[in-house]
XYZ file of C-alpha atoms in Angstrom:
401
model
C 2.591 -29.811 -8.879
C 5.601 -31.451 -6.585
C 8.367 -28.895 -7.200
C 10.661 -31.165 -5.506
C 10.599 -33.731 -7.992
C 11.526 -31.406 -11.101
C 14.109 -29.538 -8.914
C 15.881 -31.961 -7.380
C 18.965 -31.746 -5.065
C 20.939 -33.116 -8.446
C 19.773 -29.942 -10.250
C 20.076 -27.483 -8.065
C 23.434 -28.635 -7.497
C 24.134 -28.381 -10.775
C 22.951 -25.166 -11.085
C 25.243 -24.101 -8.591
C 28.527 -25.751 -10.168
C 27.974 -23.983 -13.745
C 26.294 -20.343 -12.392
C 29.174 -18.424 -14.128
C 28.305 -20.100 -17.154
C 26.480 -18.748 -20.266
C 23.079 -20.725 -20.263
C 23.040 -20.633 -24.171
C 26.421 -22.038 -24.721
C 25.932 -24.774 -21.665
C 23.124 -26.424 -23.551
C 24.862 -26.531 -27.172
C 28.095 -27.954 -25.167
C 26.411 -30.183 -22.879
C 23.584 -32.777 -24.539
C 22.678 -34.497 -21.785
C 23.386 -34.782 -17.863
C 22.167 -38.098 -16.306
C 18.823 -37.148 -14.458
C 18.798 -33.467 -15.161
C 16.690 -31.637 -17.040
C 19.368 -29.455 -18.745
C 16.920 -26.835 -20.478
C 15.162 -26.442 -16.812
C 18.735 -25.893 -15.266
C 19.541 -23.470 -17.686
C 16.707 -21.274 -17.203
C 17.334 -21.320 -13.572
C 21.113 -20.602 -14.285
C 19.673 -17.503 -16.389
C 17.312 -16.191 -13.953
C 19.997 -16.827 -10.746
C 22.487 -14.341 -12.559
C 19.764 -11.818 -13.058
C 19.251 -12.114 -9.604
C 22.888 -11.572 -8.144
C 22.005 -7.864 -9.059
C 18.683 -7.383 -8.424
C 17.728 -9.907 -5.592
C 21.150 -10.709 -4.161
C 19.631 -11.966 -0.958
C 17.384 -14.480 -2.753
C 20.602 -15.642 -4.660
C 22.376 -16.115 -1.929
C 20.015 -19.429 -1.004
C 21.083 -22.226 -3.191
C 17.411 -23.594 -2.679
C 15.558 -20.645 -3.573
C 14.129 -21.759 -7.075
C 13.651 -18.653 -9.569
C 10.597 -18.217 -11.649
C 10.267 -17.828 -15.967
C 12.249 -14.474 -17.242
C 8.947 -12.255 -17.374
C 8.140 -12.632 -13.567
C 11.583 -12.000 -12.808
C 11.204 -8.691 -14.777
C 8.479 -7.620 -13.403
C 8.866 -8.437 -9.926
C 10.627 -5.745 -7.222
C 14.690 -5.429 -6.745
C 15.851 -5.997 -3.443
C 16.339 -2.191 -2.722
C 12.977 -1.120 -3.976
C 11.072 -4.089 -1.871
C 13.266 -3.119 1.049
C 12.117 0.438 0.784
C 8.363 -0.326 0.409
C 9.052 -2.490 4.149
C 10.026 0.643 5.377
C 6.545 2.453 4.720
C 4.447 0.386 6.317
C 3.709 -1.639 9.831
C 1.402 -3.608 11.539
C 0.353 -7.287 12.627
C -1.339 -8.810 9.700
C -0.713 -8.248 6.136
C -1.718 -9.255 2.642
C -0.422 -9.193 -0.961
C -3.349 -9.382 -3.140
C -1.104 -9.333 -5.930
C 1.544 -12.160 -4.636
C 3.576 -12.740 -8.111
C 7.515 -14.168 -7.263
C 6.542 -12.935 -3.699
C 9.558 -10.722 -3.794
C 7.426 -7.815 -2.182
C 5.397 -10.434 0.142
C 8.913 -11.223 1.698
C 10.209 -7.664 2.628
C 6.894 -6.215 3.391
C 5.780 -8.977 5.475
C 8.475 -10.546 7.384
C 8.400 -7.837 10.418
C 4.207 -8.664 10.511
C 3.101 -12.089 12.464
C 1.021 -12.936 9.755
C 0.994 -12.870 5.760
C -1.587 -14.020 3.038
C -0.350 -14.491 -0.090
C -2.935 -14.250 -2.703
C -1.942 -15.514 -6.570
C -4.102 -15.965 -9.599
C -1.207 -18.243 -11.098
C -0.938 -21.855 -9.571
C 2.509 -21.936 -10.890
C 3.600 -18.934 -8.520
C 1.813 -19.938 -5.519
C 4.157 -23.412 -5.773
C 7.154 -21.665 -5.926
C 5.966 -18.851 -3.019
C 5.174 -21.734 -1.018
C 8.605 -23.558 -1.612
C 10.836 -20.212 -1.353
C 8.862 -18.299 1.481
C 9.318 -21.449 3.607
C 12.342 -21.322 3.727
C 13.274 -17.334 3.389
C 10.517 -16.787 6.465
C 12.178 -19.823 8.613
C 12.739 -19.818 12.261
C 10.646 -16.224 12.059
C 7.433 -17.131 13.853
C 5.284 -16.057 11.203
C 1.777 -17.710 9.944
C 1.837 -17.501 6.484
C -1.226 -18.323 4.470
C -0.993 -18.712 0.507
C -4.059 -18.411 -1.513
C -4.291 -19.348 -5.218
C -7.071 -17.204 -6.572
C -8.534 -14.050 -8.010
C -7.880 -10.835 -5.599
C -11.265 -9.128 -5.850
C -13.310 -12.099 -5.430
C -11.195 -13.431 -2.310
C -11.762 -9.746 -1.070
C -15.080 -9.431 -1.431
C -15.618 -13.127 0.208
C -13.252 -12.694 3.061
C -14.638 -11.669 6.660
C -10.828 -10.685 7.458
C -9.584 -7.117 7.967
C -6.256 -6.652 7.552
C -3.302 -3.446 9.122
C -1.563 -3.488 5.458
C -3.042 -4.168 2.008
C -0.595 -4.463 -0.559
C -1.588 -4.516 -4.132
C 0.344 -4.291 -7.076
C -2.010 -4.570 -10.425
C -1.052 -6.665 -13.346
C 0.248 -4.408 -16.173
C -0.029 -6.542 -19.142
C -2.882 -6.389 -21.711
C -4.408 -9.919 -23.384
C -2.136 -9.328 -26.153
C 1.163 -9.187 -23.533
C 1.183 -4.550 -24.418
C 1.788 -2.672 -21.433
C -0.847 -1.103 -19.453
C -0.285 2.054 -17.368
C -3.452 3.726 -16.413
C -5.284 2.643 -13.265
C -8.716 1.674 -14.864
C -6.652 -0.657 -17.679
C -5.381 -2.827 -14.841
C -6.219 -6.167 -12.732
C -6.949 -5.504 -10.741
C -8.870 -1.948 -10.841
C -8.122 -0.215 -7.676
C -10.020 2.426 -8.050
C -13.188 0.848 -9.233
C -12.566 -1.416 -6.321
C -11.604 1.120 -3.717
C -14.385 1.227 -1.342
C -13.795 -2.137 -1.209
C -10.371 -2.665 -0.700
C -10.313 0.063 1.895
C -13.196 -1.582 4.105
C -10.667 -4.573 4.393
C -7.690 -2.553 5.693
C -6.366 0.374 7.689
C -3.519 0.821 5.641
C -3.376 0.110 1.489
C 0.094 0.500 -0.427
C -0.927 0.628 -4.381
C 2.687 -0.048 -6.622
C 1.692 1.400 -9.732
C 4.041 1.974 -13.215
C 6.863 4.662 -13.328
C 5.088 5.704 -16.782
C 1.734 6.321 -14.912
C 0.242 10.080 -14.955
C 0.150 10.795 -11.367
C -1.993 13.828 -11.051
C -4.912 11.768 -13.170
C -4.401 8.763 -10.381
C -4.987 11.219 -7.509
C -7.968 11.968 -9.527
C -9.044 8.368 -9.442
C -7.900 7.691 -5.683
C -8.550 11.103 -3.975
C -8.334 9.325 -0.426
C -4.387 8.810 -0.944
C -2.334 10.781 1.584
C 1.606 9.991 0.379
C 2.669 9.469 -3.330
C 6.118 8.101 -3.490
C 8.142 8.049 -6.553
C 11.264 6.088 -6.339
C 14.418 5.580 -8.450
C 17.299 4.028 -8.611
C 20.837 5.253 -10.215
C 18.512 7.968 -11.602
C 15.691 5.807 -13.151
C 12.634 5.647 -11.721
C 11.349 2.254 -11.169
C 8.136 2.541 -9.242
C 5.186 4.449 -8.118
C 3.780 4.105 -4.468
C 0.561 5.259 -3.406
C -0.319 5.550 0.229
C -3.061 5.186 2.262
C -3.671 5.168 5.561
C -6.732 6.869 6.506
C -5.100 10.141 8.557
C -6.586 13.464 7.903
C -3.291 15.277 6.490
C -2.112 17.344 3.380
C -0.774 14.736 0.447
C 2.849 14.480 0.879
C 4.677 13.641 -2.064
C 8.334 12.235 -1.733
C 10.811 11.660 -4.303
C 13.577 9.330 -3.172
C 16.853 7.689 -5.187
C 18.001 4.879 -3.731
C 21.343 3.874 -3.546
C 22.733 0.635 -2.286
C 23.685 2.083 1.325
C 21.937 5.446 1.095
C 18.803 7.147 0.164
C 17.957 10.646 -0.970
C 14.679 12.630 -0.718
C 13.152 15.448 -1.452
C 9.614 15.753 -0.050
C 6.514 18.501 -1.007
C 2.911 18.860 -0.545
C 1.319 19.739 -3.322
C -0.118 23.423 -1.652
C 3.838 23.801 -1.256
C 4.370 23.471 -4.847
C 1.330 25.396 -5.443
C 2.168 28.244 -3.619
C 6.184 28.054 -4.378
C 7.763 31.348 -6.098
C 10.077 31.243 -8.914
C 12.436 33.024 -10.005
C 14.106 32.668 -13.693
C 17.588 34.033 -14.671
C 20.059 33.185 -17.688
C 22.791 30.028 -16.932
C 25.224 31.192 -13.891
C 28.038 29.629 -12.622
C 26.544 26.338 -11.768
C 23.678 24.750 -13.534
C 21.733 21.702 -11.347
C 19.633 18.701 -12.935
C 17.588 17.799 -10.035
C 16.835 13.878 -10.133
C 14.465 11.777 -12.218
C 12.210 11.162 -9.215
C 11.946 14.776 -8.589
C 10.942 16.048 -12.015
C 8.780 12.724 -12.616
C 6.991 13.858 -8.718
C 6.178 17.426 -10.312
C 8.673 19.585 -7.605
C 9.112 21.995 -10.550
C 8.933 24.839 -8.468
C 9.924 23.908 -4.730
C 13.029 22.271 -5.617
C 14.553 25.544 -6.870
C 13.268 27.075 -3.727
C 14.364 24.574 -1.646
C 18.121 25.351 -2.517
C 18.168 28.846 -3.717
C 18.041 28.075 -7.417
C 16.636 30.017 -10.095
C 15.007 27.717 -13.471
C 16.265 28.455 -17.046
C 12.597 28.869 -18.407
C 9.149 27.991 -17.259
C 9.480 24.813 -19.139
C 13.273 24.419 -19.158
C 13.554 21.842 -16.107
C 17.029 23.258 -15.287
C 18.493 25.050 -12.384
C 21.219 27.819 -12.053
C 22.979 29.940 -9.285
C 26.557 31.119 -8.610
C 26.840 29.428 -5.513
C 26.114 25.391 -4.544
C 26.401 24.369 -0.590
C 25.783 21.318 0.477
C 24.914 18.376 -1.026
C 21.711 18.386 -3.659
C 19.212 16.254 -5.176
C 20.404 16.163 -8.784
C 23.816 16.475 -10.815
C 25.843 19.848 -10.514
C 27.433 20.954 -13.493
C 30.070 24.051 -13.813
C 29.298 26.336 -16.586
C 32.416 26.772 -19.052
C 31.544 28.608 -22.390
C 28.147 29.041 -24.552
C 29.271 26.931 -28.071
C 27.695 27.074 -31.304
C 26.474 24.075 -32.693
C 28.996 24.290 -35.704
C 30.867 21.429 -36.933
C 34.265 23.578 -36.987
C 33.525 24.532 -33.783
C 32.919 21.151 -31.992
C 35.695 19.934 -34.133
C 38.407 22.288 -32.371
C 36.578 21.747 -28.866
C 36.365 17.806 -29.235
C 39.276 16.752 -31.712
C 38.154 12.829 -30.524
C 34.535 13.752 -30.836
C 34.026 12.918 -27.409
C 31.284 14.391 -25.120
C 28.442 13.686 -23.418
C 24.985 15.258 -24.565
C 22.082 16.404 -22.897
C 19.243 18.188 -24.079
C 16.647 19.363 -22.165
C 13.637 21.683 -23.909
C 15.179 22.050 -27.084
C 13.889 21.282 -30.582
C 16.741 18.337 -30.963
C 17.214 14.785 -29.210
C 20.809 13.980 -28.097
C 20.915 11.547 -30.522
C 20.405 13.928 -33.589
C 22.624 16.372 -32.438
C 25.501 13.499 -32.025
C 24.644 12.110 -35.460
C 24.474 15.656 -37.182
C 27.902 16.793 -35.522
C 29.487 13.233 -35.572
C 29.528 13.223 -31.719
C 29.804 10.165 -29.491
C 29.062 9.945 -25.566
C 32.500 9.828 -23.397
C 35.056 12.342 -21.879
C 34.555 14.206 -18.932
C 32.069 17.296 -20.266
C 28.946 17.766 -21.541
C 27.143 19.946 -24.126
C 23.885 21.120 -22.693
C 21.417 22.042 -24.988
C 18.182 24.056 -23.798
C 15.579 26.898 -23.812
C 16.561 29.777 -22.248
C 14.039 32.612 -20.331
C 14.330 34.918 -23.070
C 13.383 31.822 -25.571
C 16.355 31.402 -26.971
C 17.943 28.531 -27.016
C 21.825 27.715 -26.109
C 24.456 25.077 -25.998
C 26.828 25.036 -22.804
C 29.741 23.677 -22.220
C 30.197 22.159 -18.920
C 31.658 19.448 -16.642
C 30.484 17.573 -13.875
C 30.634 19.410 -10.513
C 28.547 17.198 -8.192
C 27.116 13.656 -9.533
C 25.381 12.561 -5.917
C 24.174 9.608 -6.468
């Protein structure tokens, strides 16, 4: 496939000229353009508009060609890819599941040699086009291979400093898959083979994956990184470095210019003592990455907080000193879930509703009591240490994101 014949200079200029337009409206309004395939141009405009937020550095290159929607959806963001690049180093790097090559670029750009492997020919050609421009002048030796990852690893005699793999998470019917054994390649089944080819292995997995189950399948893993952006878990990363050290779990909330981290070992979490208390002056809701990481006891210990209940992952204290890895709420009062009470307290019906270990979901509460998210206050419904439920009116004290 000669991409330059399809994405020629005139088409790419047309894309740049219409970047701020709605691609669908553009197709309806402009029926033809001499020498330009409008459907291809419209797709590039749509993908570039997505890339402006997800991959701003790449979007700054007018010559970069973007892939179909599914590949754009599945690829890492610039933030998460840059985070992965900080976890590994060396001279030789292989990406076994190259895809759109976002991780290939960000992880590999500090290496001397990069090997990109991908089973879809179209994505290989896109990577060839894009990486040659993004890596220009860096003196990196780049090899692009069209093939199956396990077959390549079985045949190659090469050894790599770092091996990265992001197993495909779509089934034959395009359904989403989460468990390691259901993904391609199956890293647990092929662990010995992969480990023999690299000093360091970095595995990207779905945020839906059960971490403890994965660790049973991959017992040699040294670090687990739970990565979130805007308080939404985006990636689980499993790092093997061959060191004889306790497993470390790192929960990271990524911002554009900073990162907030909380780390612990499984032994620290197991041995941490938990204090329980009824609500005090402040409530703390840890970041989603911390909860996904399973730091239910060590979080309270680290910040000197008590839990409301073993299964209510809300923490409380009368004093909050310094920044904390989560949202901090000041408790104003306890309310009853009663239409008259809520109408008097929130005449416009605006209040943000959160639930933790509570019989009803936020949407159910909002529907029943005619509430809608908004305003500066929160209703936090939860179960307390005595097993009783409570609804607390709060205001946000610290956002920390």
